[in-house]
Structure formats: C-alpha cells, structure tokens
Amino acid sequence: MPLPERILIDHSAFCAILSSDDVNHDLAVQVYERLIDREQEIWVASSTIIKVVNSLHREFGIQSLLDFKDSIDGVMNIIWLEGIIYRDALALAAKHAGNDVAIDDYITCIVAQRLQAYVFTFNSCLDKMGIPTLPR
Amino acid sequence: MSVKKVHLKQSINKAGIIELVLAEYRIDPARFRQYLPNVAIALDLVFPVRQGSRNPYGLTFNERQHRQQALENIVQKVETNQIDRQDAIKALEHCAVLIEDDNLPYEIDRRLLIRLLGIILEKPISEITTETTVEILKDANHTIVSRISLIRGVRLNLTQNMNIVSILVIPQKIKERAKAMRFVPKTKLAQRTIRDHDNSSEDNHAAS
C-alpha cells in the first residue's frame, strides 16, 4: 500500500510511545520515528492532546508537560474540535448503539474521516469501523 | 468589545492566524478553495501537493520481494565493507521505492540509511551545516517527478523511474527530529505507565 500522506495519532498510540513498559512500546516508537523521518503530515485531535498532557502533568509534573509541548510544536498539527464533530460522533454512536465503543473513538473516527487520514492507533475498534490504521 | 473577543485578540498573534488559515487549507482544501480561491492558489505554490504513488495500489508482491531482496544483497555488502558509491545509490533507490510503498523493512534503520548517505556524499551528514543539494545524475535531461523524505532533513529527488537525480540535505530539519523525539522515554524514570490513570477504552491489542 502506498505511504499514507496524513496521519492522525490517537490516545492509545501516545500511551504506547510514552510508557516504556507498554506491550506495544517498541513498535509504537518505530512507527513514530518513521512518521517523523518521512515528514508525513501528523495530526492530533485537541481532545487527545488534553488527555495526554493531563496524564503527563499528573504523573511527571509540569516540566514533562512543557517538554512535551516543546517537542510537538511545529511537528504535529492540532485539530481543534468543533461542536459539529461532537454532534457527528454522537450521531455515529447512536447509529451503532450497543457496540462497546467509547465516544472518544467515535470522535477519532469522525476526525480521521474529515482529514482523510490513517489513524496511528493500537485500538482495534477503529479497524473494525473501517478506518485505515497504522501499524498495518 | 466582549471579554471573550478581548482575550482572543490578546492570545492570537500573527503566526497564530497563519497557522489557523493553514490548518483550514490542509483539512479541507476543496472547501477552502471554494471560499478563498486566490489564497488557495498562493498556498498551492508554497505547499505543493505531494506527488502520489505512481500506482495507487502500491507494488505487486513480486516487485516488493525483488526490491527487498536486492536491497538486502547490498546491505550485506555494507556489513562487510565491500560497498561502493554506486551500490549505495542503488540501495537508496530501492529504499525510495519501498518507502513510497510503505514497506521498507524495519531492519533498514536510520543508522544504516545515514551510513549509505555518508558513502554517497563522501562525508558524514553531520558535517553538512547549510542546506545543500548533491547532484547524482549530472545529465540535465532528467526531470524530478517525485520527492521522498529518506530521513527527516534528507530528501531524495527522483525521476519517473525512481532514479535519484539529487539529494537535498536540510540540517535544520535534521535537528527537528531530535526535538520531535524528545518526549519519547529513554530512561527507566519514565517507565511508570500513564495508562493506569486513564479511563480510556483502549484495548491495547498486540499489533503485528
């Protein structure tokens, strides 16, 4: 498959990159390194950023949060979620009522569709929803 | 003026406005073009649309296998120090094809790519301090039809047949990589998982 041009990183991928004892850590770092080296267009949803910085702040303090911000500045694009994305995610959730999928994942799904992006994730439910994902 | 507007005015600088416009252009270029066609044309010139793969379906199984095998043969020469400049160029051409197909084996890591580049450039890339283009195909008839980022800050300019016309080295971009990797933990200090504190739905399946 051709190299995807645009990638959306979800929370599970950040968790795997940031936690060196995560089962997917090595693979996540390899994939992330490649995204950086290939200069692919990297996107992150504002809701994901908030979750990541919240965890970093709570776990490692303000300096790690500032380091993280400095590290992604100019490397990743942030998509600031508008009301319409939440509305579409809720509609999708209602359509798939009964599935064990979190609203966050529906948001990722909607954002990925809007950006026409592959999602860098370790969350299998996105695959099941027909969203192209990395690692393949 | 409302409090919200005053706050917005204070927090958004010129760079922030440009970033907002660029984000809109990247997210939905078609809609952007509808409303601001002239700005879209100007942005197209500054941020050219990346050349797509020659084949939207990627390489065939046989093509991929052939490229990977040919690359592996050259890599073996690197290990025994029997590689010359032409071999290194050929290796990077195989890499370019496999990168475009998103199938470059993980064994072909950054260190190896830098070593191959060093052989071609005849000096380590760390010694290049200003933006430099190194011509590989001297013949002026070769047209560049695509560009591949080999590693951040090193771009291969390629012909239709994926032959390397020239290599562009941008030291500033190479430095960006270190910055982008800074938040990835390297020490035991950061080993505690942040997942424990999240109530997210990730099922953390083992990807392969």
mmCIF file with all atom_site columns, N, CA and C in Angstrom, chain B residues 60-111:
data_model
loop_
_atom_site.group_PDB
_atom_site.id
_atom_site.type_symbol
_atom_site.label_atom_id
_atom_site.label_alt_id
_atom_site.label_comp_id
_atom_site.label_asym_id
_atom_site.label_entity_id
_atom_site.label_seq_id
_atom_site.pdbx_PDB_ins_code
_atom_site.Cartn_x
_atom_site.Cartn_y
_atom_site.Cartn_z
_atom_site.occupancy
_atom_site.B_iso_or_equiv
_atom_site.pdbx_formal_charge
_atom_site.auth_seq_id
_atom_site.auth_comp_id
_atom_site.auth_asym_id
_atom_site.auth_atom_id
_atom_site.pdbx_PDB_model_num
ATOM 1   N N  . THR B 1 60  ? 3.420  -4.775 -6.560 1.00 0.00 ? 60  THR B N  1
ATOM 2   C CA . THR B 1 60  ? 2.900  -6.144 -6.531 1.00 0.00 ? 60  THR B CA 1
ATOM 3   C C  . THR B 1 60  ? 3.787  -6.936 -5.569 1.00 0.00 ? 60  THR B C  1
ATOM 4   N N  . PHE B 1 61  ? 3.346  -8.113 -5.211 1.00 0.00 ? 61  PHE B N  1
ATOM 5   C CA . PHE B 1 61  ? 4.114  -8.957 -4.292 1.00 0.00 ? 61  PHE B CA 1
ATOM 6   C C  . PHE B 1 61  ? 5.509  -9.220 -4.854 1.00 0.00 ? 61  PHE B C  1
ATOM 7   N N  . ASN B 1 62  ? 5.567  -9.543 -6.164 1.00 0.00 ? 62  ASN B N  1
ATOM 8   C CA . ASN B 1 62  ? 6.851  -9.863 -6.787 1.00 0.00 ? 62  ASN B CA 1
ATOM 9   C C  . ASN B 1 62  ? 7.782  -8.657 -6.842 1.00 0.00 ? 62  ASN B C  1
ATOM 10  N N  . GLU B 1 63  ? 7.197  -7.489 -7.182 1.00 0.00 ? 63  GLU B N  1
ATOM 11  C CA . GLU B 1 63  ? 8.016  -6.263 -7.241 1.00 0.00 ? 63  GLU B CA 1
ATOM 12  C C  . GLU B 1 63  ? 8.625  -5.974 -5.862 1.00 0.00 ? 63  GLU B C  1
ATOM 13  N N  . ARG B 1 64  ? 7.777  -6.092 -4.845 1.00 0.00 ? 64  ARG B N  1
ATOM 14  C CA . ARG B 1 64  ? 8.213  -5.801 -3.475 1.00 0.00 ? 64  ARG B CA 1
ATOM 15  C C  . ARG B 1 64  ? 9.329  -6.769 -3.060 1.00 0.00 ? 64  ARG B C  1
ATOM 16  N N  . GLN B 1 65  ? 9.101  -8.047 -3.370 1.00 0.00 ? 65  GLN B N  1
ATOM 17  C CA . GLN B 1 65  ? 10.070 -9.066 -2.992 1.00 0.00 ? 65  GLN B CA 1
ATOM 18  C C  . GLN B 1 65  ? 11.413 -8.829 -3.701 1.00 0.00 ? 65  GLN B C  1
ATOM 19  N N  . HIS B 1 66  ? 11.319 -8.465 -4.993 1.00 0.00 ? 66  HIS B N  1
ATOM 20  C CA . HIS B 1 66  ? 12.526 -8.203 -5.771 1.00 0.00 ? 66  HIS B CA 1
ATOM 21  C C  . HIS B 1 66  ? 13.313 -7.037 -5.162 1.00 0.00 ? 66  HIS B C  1
ATOM 22  N N  . ARG B 1 67  ? 12.603 -5.951 -4.842 1.00 0.00 ? 67  ARG B N  1
ATOM 23  C CA . ARG B 1 67  ? 13.269 -4.771 -4.270 1.00 0.00 ? 67  ARG B CA 1
ATOM 24  C C  . ARG B 1 67  ? 13.896 -5.094 -2.917 1.00 0.00 ? 67  ARG B C  1
ATOM 25  N N  . GLN B 1 68  ? 13.133 -5.813 -2.088 1.00 0.00 ? 68  GLN B N  1
ATOM 26  C CA . GLN B 1 68  ? 13.633 -6.125 -0.751 1.00 0.00 ? 68  GLN B CA 1
ATOM 27  C C  . GLN B 1 68  ? 14.863 -7.034 -0.828 1.00 0.00 ? 68  GLN B C  1
ATOM 28  N N  . GLN B 1 69  ? 14.826 -7.985 -1.753 1.00 0.00 ? 69  GLN B N  1
ATOM 29  C CA . GLN B 1 69  ? 15.953 -8.911 -1.907 1.00 0.00 ? 69  GLN B CA 1
ATOM 30  C C  . GLN B 1 69  ? 17.191 -8.168 -2.405 1.00 0.00 ? 69  GLN B C  1
ATOM 31  N N  . ALA B 1 70  ? 16.972 -7.310 -3.425 1.00 0.00 ? 70  ALA B N  1
ATOM 32  C CA . ALA B 1 70  ? 18.094 -6.540 -3.990 1.00 0.00 ? 70  ALA B CA 1
ATOM 33  C C  . ALA B 1 70  ? 18.706 -5.640 -2.917 1.00 0.00 ? 70  ALA B C  1
ATOM 34  N N  . LEU B 1 71  ? 17.844 -5.057 -2.099 1.00 0.00 ? 71  LEU B N  1
ATOM 35  C CA . LEU B 1 71  ? 18.324 -4.180 -1.024 1.00 0.00 ? 71  LEU B CA 1
ATOM 36  C C  . LEU B 1 71  ? 19.120 -4.986 0.004  1.00 0.00 ? 71  LEU B C  1
ATOM 37  N N  . GLU B 1 72  ? 18.582 -6.145 0.329  1.00 0.00 ? 72  GLU B N  1
ATOM 38  C CA . GLU B 1 72  ? 19.261 -6.990 1.318  1.00 0.00 ? 72  GLU B CA 1
ATOM 39  C C  . GLU B 1 72  ? 20.664 -7.386 0.834  1.00 0.00 ? 72  GLU B C  1
ATOM 40  N N  . ASN B 1 73  ? 20.774 -7.675 -0.464 1.00 0.00 ? 73  ASN B N  1
ATOM 41  C CA . ASN B 1 73  ? 22.075 -8.046 -1.029 1.00 0.00 ? 73  ASN B CA 1
ATOM 42  C C  . ASN B 1 73  ? 23.088 -6.912 -0.859 1.00 0.00 ? 73  ASN B C  1
ATOM 43  N N  . ILE B 1 74  ? 22.618 -5.683 -1.071 1.00 0.00 ? 74  ILE B N  1
ATOM 44  C CA . ILE B 1 74  ? 23.542 -4.544 -0.928 1.00 0.00 ? 74  ILE B CA 1
ATOM 45  C C  . ILE B 1 74  ? 23.888 -4.322 0.548  1.00 0.00 ? 74  ILE B C  1
ATOM 46  N N  . VAL B 1 75  ? 22.883 -4.485 1.412  1.00 0.00 ? 75  VAL B N  1
ATOM 47  C CA . VAL B 1 75  ? 23.112 -4.293 2.851  1.00 0.00 ? 75  VAL B CA 1
ATOM 48  C C  . VAL B 1 75  ? 24.183 -5.265 3.362  1.00 0.00 ? 75  VAL B C  1
ATOM 49  N N  . GLN B 1 76  ? 24.192 -6.468 2.809  1.00 0.00 ? 76  GLN B N  1
ATOM 50  C CA . GLN B 1 76  ? 25.216 -7.443 3.208  1.00 0.00 ? 76  GLN B CA 1
ATOM 51  C C  . GLN B 1 76  ? 26.616 -6.943 2.856  1.00 0.00 ? 76  GLN B C  1
ATOM 52  N N  . LYS B 1 77  ? 26.691 -6.211 1.739  1.00 0.00 ? 77  LYS B N  1
ATOM 53  C CA . LYS B 1 77  ? 27.982 -5.631 1.338  1.00 0.00 ? 77  LYS B CA 1
ATOM 54  C C  . LYS B 1 77  ? 28.406 -4.548 2.333  1.00 0.00 ? 77  LYS B C  1
ATOM 55  N N  . VAL B 1 78  ? 27.410 -3.819 2.868  1.00 0.00 ? 78  VAL B N  1
ATOM 56  C CA . VAL B 1 78  ? 27.727 -2.769 3.852  1.00 0.00 ? 78  VAL B CA 1
ATOM 57  C C  . VAL B 1 78  ? 28.369 -3.421 5.067  1.00 0.00 ? 78  VAL B C  1
ATOM 58  N N  . GLU B 1 79  ? 27.791 -4.536 5.474  1.00 0.00 ? 79  GLU B N  1
ATOM 59  C CA . GLU B 1 79  ? 28.280 -5.215 6.676  1.00 0.00 ? 79  GLU B CA 1
ATOM 60  C C  . GLU B 1 79  ? 29.722 -5.695 6.518  1.00 0.00 ? 79  GLU B C  1
ATOM 61  N N  . THR B 1 80  ? 30.080 -6.024 5.269  1.00 0.00 ? 80  THR B N  1
ATOM 62  C CA . THR B 1 80  ? 31.458 -6.495 5.054  1.00 0.00 ? 80  THR B CA 1
ATOM 63  C C  . THR B 1 80  ? 32.347 -5.398 4.453  1.00 0.00 ? 80  THR B C  1
ATOM 64  N N  . ASN B 1 81  ? 31.834 -4.167 4.477  1.00 0.00 ? 81  ASN B N  1
ATOM 65  C CA . ASN B 1 81  ? 32.603 -3.011 3.967  1.00 0.00 ? 81  ASN B CA 1
ATOM 66  C C  . ASN B 1 81  ? 33.022 -3.154 2.512  1.00 0.00 ? 81  ASN B C  1
ATOM 67  N N  . GLN B 1 82  ? 32.197 -3.831 1.729  1.00 0.00 ? 82  GLN B N  1
ATOM 68  C CA . GLN B 1 82  ? 32.549 -4.019 0.309  1.00 0.00 ? 82  GLN B CA 1
ATOM 69  C C  . GLN B 1 82  ? 31.676 -3.163 -0.598 1.00 0.00 ? 82  GLN B C  1
ATOM 70  N N  . ILE B 1 83  ? 31.057 -2.176 -0.039 1.00 0.00 ? 83  ILE B N  1
ATOM 71  C CA . ILE B 1 83  ? 30.104 -1.379 -0.809 1.00 0.00 ? 83  ILE B CA 1
ATOM 72  C C  . ILE B 1 83  ? 30.795 -0.167 -1.438 1.00 0.00 ? 83  ILE B C  1
ATOM 73  N N  . ASP B 1 84  ? 30.422 0.141  -2.690 1.00 0.00 ? 84  ASP B N  1
ATOM 74  C CA . ASP B 1 84  ? 30.948 1.368  -3.294 1.00 0.00 ? 84  ASP B CA 1
ATOM 75  C C  . ASP B 1 84  ? 29.805 2.378  -3.468 1.00 0.00 ? 84  ASP B C  1
ATOM 76  N N  . ARG B 1 85  ? 30.135 3.540  -4.015 1.00 0.00 ? 85  ARG B N  1
ATOM 77  C CA . ARG B 1 85  ? 29.156 4.632  -4.112 1.00 0.00 ? 85  ARG B CA 1
ATOM 78  C C  . ARG B 1 85  ? 27.947 4.236  -4.978 1.00 0.00 ? 85  ARG B C  1
ATOM 79  N N  . GLN B 1 86  ? 28.211 3.550  -6.088 1.00 0.00 ? 86  GLN B N  1
ATOM 80  C CA . GLN B 1 86  ? 27.115 3.143  -6.976 1.00 0.00 ? 86  GLN B CA 1
ATOM 81  C C  . GLN B 1 86  ? 26.152 2.179  -6.269 1.00 0.00 ? 86  GLN B C  1
ATOM 82  N N  . ASP B 1 87  ? 26.737 1.264  -5.476 1.00 0.00 ? 87  ASP B N  1
ATOM 83  C CA . ASP B 1 87  ? 25.890 0.334  -4.710 1.00 0.00 ? 87  ASP B CA 1
ATOM 84  C C  . ASP B 1 87  ? 25.005 1.113  -3.735 1.00 0.00 ? 87  ASP B C  1
ATOM 85  N N  . ALA B 1 88  ? 25.623 2.095  -3.088 1.00 0.00 ? 88  ALA B N  1
ATOM 86  C CA . ALA B 1 88  ? 24.888 2.886  -2.084 1.00 0.00 ? 88  ALA B CA 1
ATOM 87  C C  . ALA B 1 88  ? 23.731 3.654  -2.745 1.00 0.00 ? 88  ALA B C  1
ATOM 88  N N  . ILE B 1 89  ? 24.009 4.202  -3.937 1.00 0.00 ? 89  ILE B N  1
ATOM 89  C CA . ILE B 1 89  ? 22.950 4.919  -4.671 1.00 0.00 ? 89  ILE B CA 1
ATOM 90  C C  . ILE B 1 89  ? 21.819 3.946  -5.011 1.00 0.00 ? 89  ILE B C  1
ATOM 91  N N  . LYS B 1 90  ? 22.205 2.782  -5.516 1.00 0.00 ? 90  LYS B N  1
ATOM 92  C CA . LYS B 1 90  ? 21.208 1.761  -5.879 1.00 0.00 ? 90  LYS B CA 1
ATOM 93  C C  . LYS B 1 90  ? 20.385 1.374  -4.636 1.00 0.00 ? 90  LYS B C  1
ATOM 94  N N  . ALA B 1 91  ? 21.076 1.225  -3.514 1.00 0.00 ? 91  ALA B N  1
ATOM 95  C CA . ALA B 1 91  ? 20.374 0.853  -2.272 1.00 0.00 ? 91  ALA B CA 1
ATOM 96  C C  . ALA B 1 91  ? 19.334 1.912  -1.904 1.00 0.00 ? 91  ALA B C  1
ATOM 97  N N  . LEU B 1 92  ? 19.718 3.183  -2.003 1.00 0.00 ? 92  LEU B N  1
ATOM 98  C CA . LEU B 1 92  ? 18.762 4.239  -1.656 1.00 0.00 ? 92  LEU B CA 1
ATOM 99  C C  . LEU B 1 92  ? 17.603 4.307  -2.656 1.00 0.00 ? 92  LEU B C  1
ATOM 100 N N  . GLU B 1 93  ? 17.877 3.932  -3.892 1.00 0.00 ? 93  GLU B N  1
ATOM 101 C CA . GLU B 1 93  ? 16.774 3.895  -4.881 1.00 0.00 ? 93  GLU B CA 1
ATOM 102 C C  . GLU B 1 93  ? 15.778 2.784  -4.512 1.00 0.00 ? 93  GLU B C  1
ATOM 103 N N  . HIS B 1 94  ? 16.306 1.645  -4.089 1.00 0.00 ? 94  HIS B N  1
ATOM 104 C CA . HIS B 1 94  ? 15.401 0.571  -3.620 1.00 0.00 ? 94  HIS B CA 1
ATOM 105 C C  . HIS B 1 94  ? 14.622 1.067  -2.390 1.00 0.00 ? 94  HIS B C  1
ATOM 106 N N  . CYS B 1 95  ? 15.342 1.746  -1.506 1.00 0.00 ? 95  CYS B N  1
ATOM 107 C CA . CYS B 1 95  ? 14.683 2.279  -0.298 1.00 0.00 ? 95  CYS B CA 1
ATOM 108 C C  . CYS B 1 95  ? 13.551 3.232  -0.686 1.00 0.00 ? 95  CYS B C  1
ATOM 109 N N  . ALA B 1 96  ? 13.822 4.113  -1.663 1.00 0.00 ? 96  ALA B N  1
ATOM 110 C CA . ALA B 1 96  ? 12.813 5.100  -2.077 1.00 0.00 ? 96  ALA B CA 1
ATOM 111 C C  . ALA B 1 96  ? 11.536 4.402  -2.562 1.00 0.00 ? 96  ALA B C  1
ATOM 112 N N  . VAL B 1 97  ? 11.725 3.362  -3.367 1.00 0.00 ? 97  VAL B N  1
ATOM 113 C CA . VAL B 1 97  ? 10.565 2.623  -3.891 1.00 0.00 ? 97  VAL B CA 1
ATOM 114 C C  . VAL B 1 97  ? 9.801  1.971  -2.729 1.00 0.00 ? 97  VAL B C  1
ATOM 115 N N  . LEU B 1 98  ? 10.540 1.377  -1.809 1.00 0.00 ? 98  LEU B N  1
ATOM 116 C CA . LEU B 1 98  ? 9.896  0.674  -0.686 1.00 0.00 ? 98  LEU B CA 1
ATOM 117 C C  . LEU B 1 98  ? 9.259  1.666  0.298  1.00 0.00 ? 98  LEU B C  1
ATOM 118 N N  . ILE B 1 99  ? 9.861  2.842  0.437  1.00 0.00 ? 99  ILE B N  1
ATOM 119 C CA . ILE B 1 99  ? 9.262  3.866  1.306  1.00 0.00 ? 99  ILE B CA 1
ATOM 120 C C  . ILE B 1 99  ? 7.939  4.322  0.703  1.00 0.00 ? 99  ILE B C  1
ATOM 121 N N  . GLU B 1 100 ? 7.955  4.568  -0.603 1.00 0.00 ? 100 GLU B N  1
ATOM 122 C CA . GLU B 1 100 ? 6.731  5.026  -1.265 1.00 0.00 ? 100 GLU B CA 1
ATOM 123 C C  . GLU B 1 100 ? 5.624  3.982  -1.141 1.00 0.00 ? 100 GLU B C  1
ATOM 124 N N  . ASP B 1 101 ? 6.035  2.736  -1.064 1.00 0.00 ? 101 ASP B N  1
ATOM 125 C CA . ASP B 1 101 ? 5.088  1.625  -0.931 1.00 0.00 ? 101 ASP B CA 1
ATOM 126 C C  . ASP B 1 101 ? 4.790  1.343  0.552  1.00 0.00 ? 101 ASP B C  1
ATOM 127 N N  . ASP B 1 102 ? 5.432  2.105  1.439  1.00 0.00 ? 102 ASP B N  1
ATOM 128 C CA . ASP B 1 102 ? 5.313  1.935  2.893  1.00 0.00 ? 102 ASP B CA 1
ATOM 129 C C  . ASP B 1 102 ? 5.681  0.510  3.309  1.00 0.00 ? 102 ASP B C  1
ATOM 130 N N  . ASN B 1 103 ? 6.729  0.002  2.701  1.00 0.00 ? 103 ASN B N  1
ATOM 131 C CA . ASN B 1 103 ? 7.148  -1.369 3.003  1.00 0.00 ? 103 ASN B CA 1
ATOM 132 C C  . ASN B 1 103 ? 8.645  -1.497 3.195  1.00 0.00 ? 103 ASN B C  1
ATOM 133 N N  . LEU B 1 104 ? 9.274  -0.424 3.645  1.00 0.00 ? 104 LEU B N  1
ATOM 134 C CA . LEU B 1 104 ? 10.699 -0.522 3.927  1.00 0.00 ? 104 LEU B CA 1
ATOM 135 C C  . LEU B 1 104 ? 10.860 -1.369 5.188  1.00 0.00 ? 104 LEU B C  1
ATOM 136 N N  . PRO B 1 105 ? 11.634 -2.470 5.116  1.00 0.00 ? 105 PRO B N  1
ATOM 137 C CA . PRO B 1 105 ? 11.761 -3.322 6.312  1.00 0.00 ? 105 PRO B CA 1
ATOM 138 C C  . PRO B 1 105 ? 12.332 -2.525 7.493  1.00 0.00 ? 105 PRO B C  1
ATOM 139 N N  . TYR B 1 106 ? 11.880 -2.862 8.700  1.00 0.00 ? 106 TYR B N  1
ATOM 140 C CA . TYR B 1 106 ? 12.335 -2.135 9.886  1.00 0.00 ? 106 TYR B CA 1
ATOM 141 C C  . TYR B 1 106 ? 13.832 -2.324 10.129 1.00 0.00 ? 106 TYR B C  1
ATOM 142 N N  . GLU B 1 107 ? 14.420 -3.391 9.547  1.00 0.00 ? 107 GLU B N  1
ATOM 143 C CA . GLU B 1 107 ? 15.866 -3.617 9.724  1.00 0.00 ? 107 GLU B CA 1
ATOM 144 C C  . GLU B 1 107 ? 16.662 -2.499 9.040  1.00 0.00 ? 107 GLU B C  1
ATOM 145 N N  . ILE B 1 108 ? 16.047 -1.902 8.020  1.00 0.00 ? 108 ILE B N  1
ATOM 146 C CA . ILE B 1 108 ? 16.736 -0.794 7.348  1.00 0.00 ? 108 ILE B CA 1
ATOM 147 C C  . ILE B 1 108 ? 16.481 0.441  8.209  1.00 0.00 ? 108 ILE B C  1
ATOM 148 N N  . ASP B 1 109 ? 17.282 0.587  9.229  1.00 0.00 ? 109 ASP B N  1
ATOM 149 C CA . ASP B 1 109 ? 17.007 1.661  10.192 1.00 0.00 ? 109 ASP B CA 1
ATOM 150 C C  . ASP B 1 109 ? 17.758 2.945  9.818  1.00 0.00 ? 109 ASP B C  1
ATOM 151 N N  . ARG B 1 110 ? 17.553 3.939  10.648 1.00 0.00 ? 110 ARG B N  1
ATOM 152 C CA . ARG B 1 110 ? 18.108 5.267  10.374 1.00 0.00 ? 110 ARG B CA 1
ATOM 153 C C  . ARG B 1 110 ? 19.639 5.223  10.299 1.00 0.00 ? 110 ARG B C  1
ATOM 154 N N  . ARG B 1 111 ? 20.233 4.432  11.188 1.00 0.00 ? 111 ARG B N  1
ATOM 155 C CA . ARG B 1 111 ? 21.698 4.361  11.232 1.00 0.00 ? 111 ARG B CA 1
ATOM 156 C C  . ARG B 1 111 ? 22.260 3.858  9.901  1.00 0.00 ? 111 ARG B C  1
#
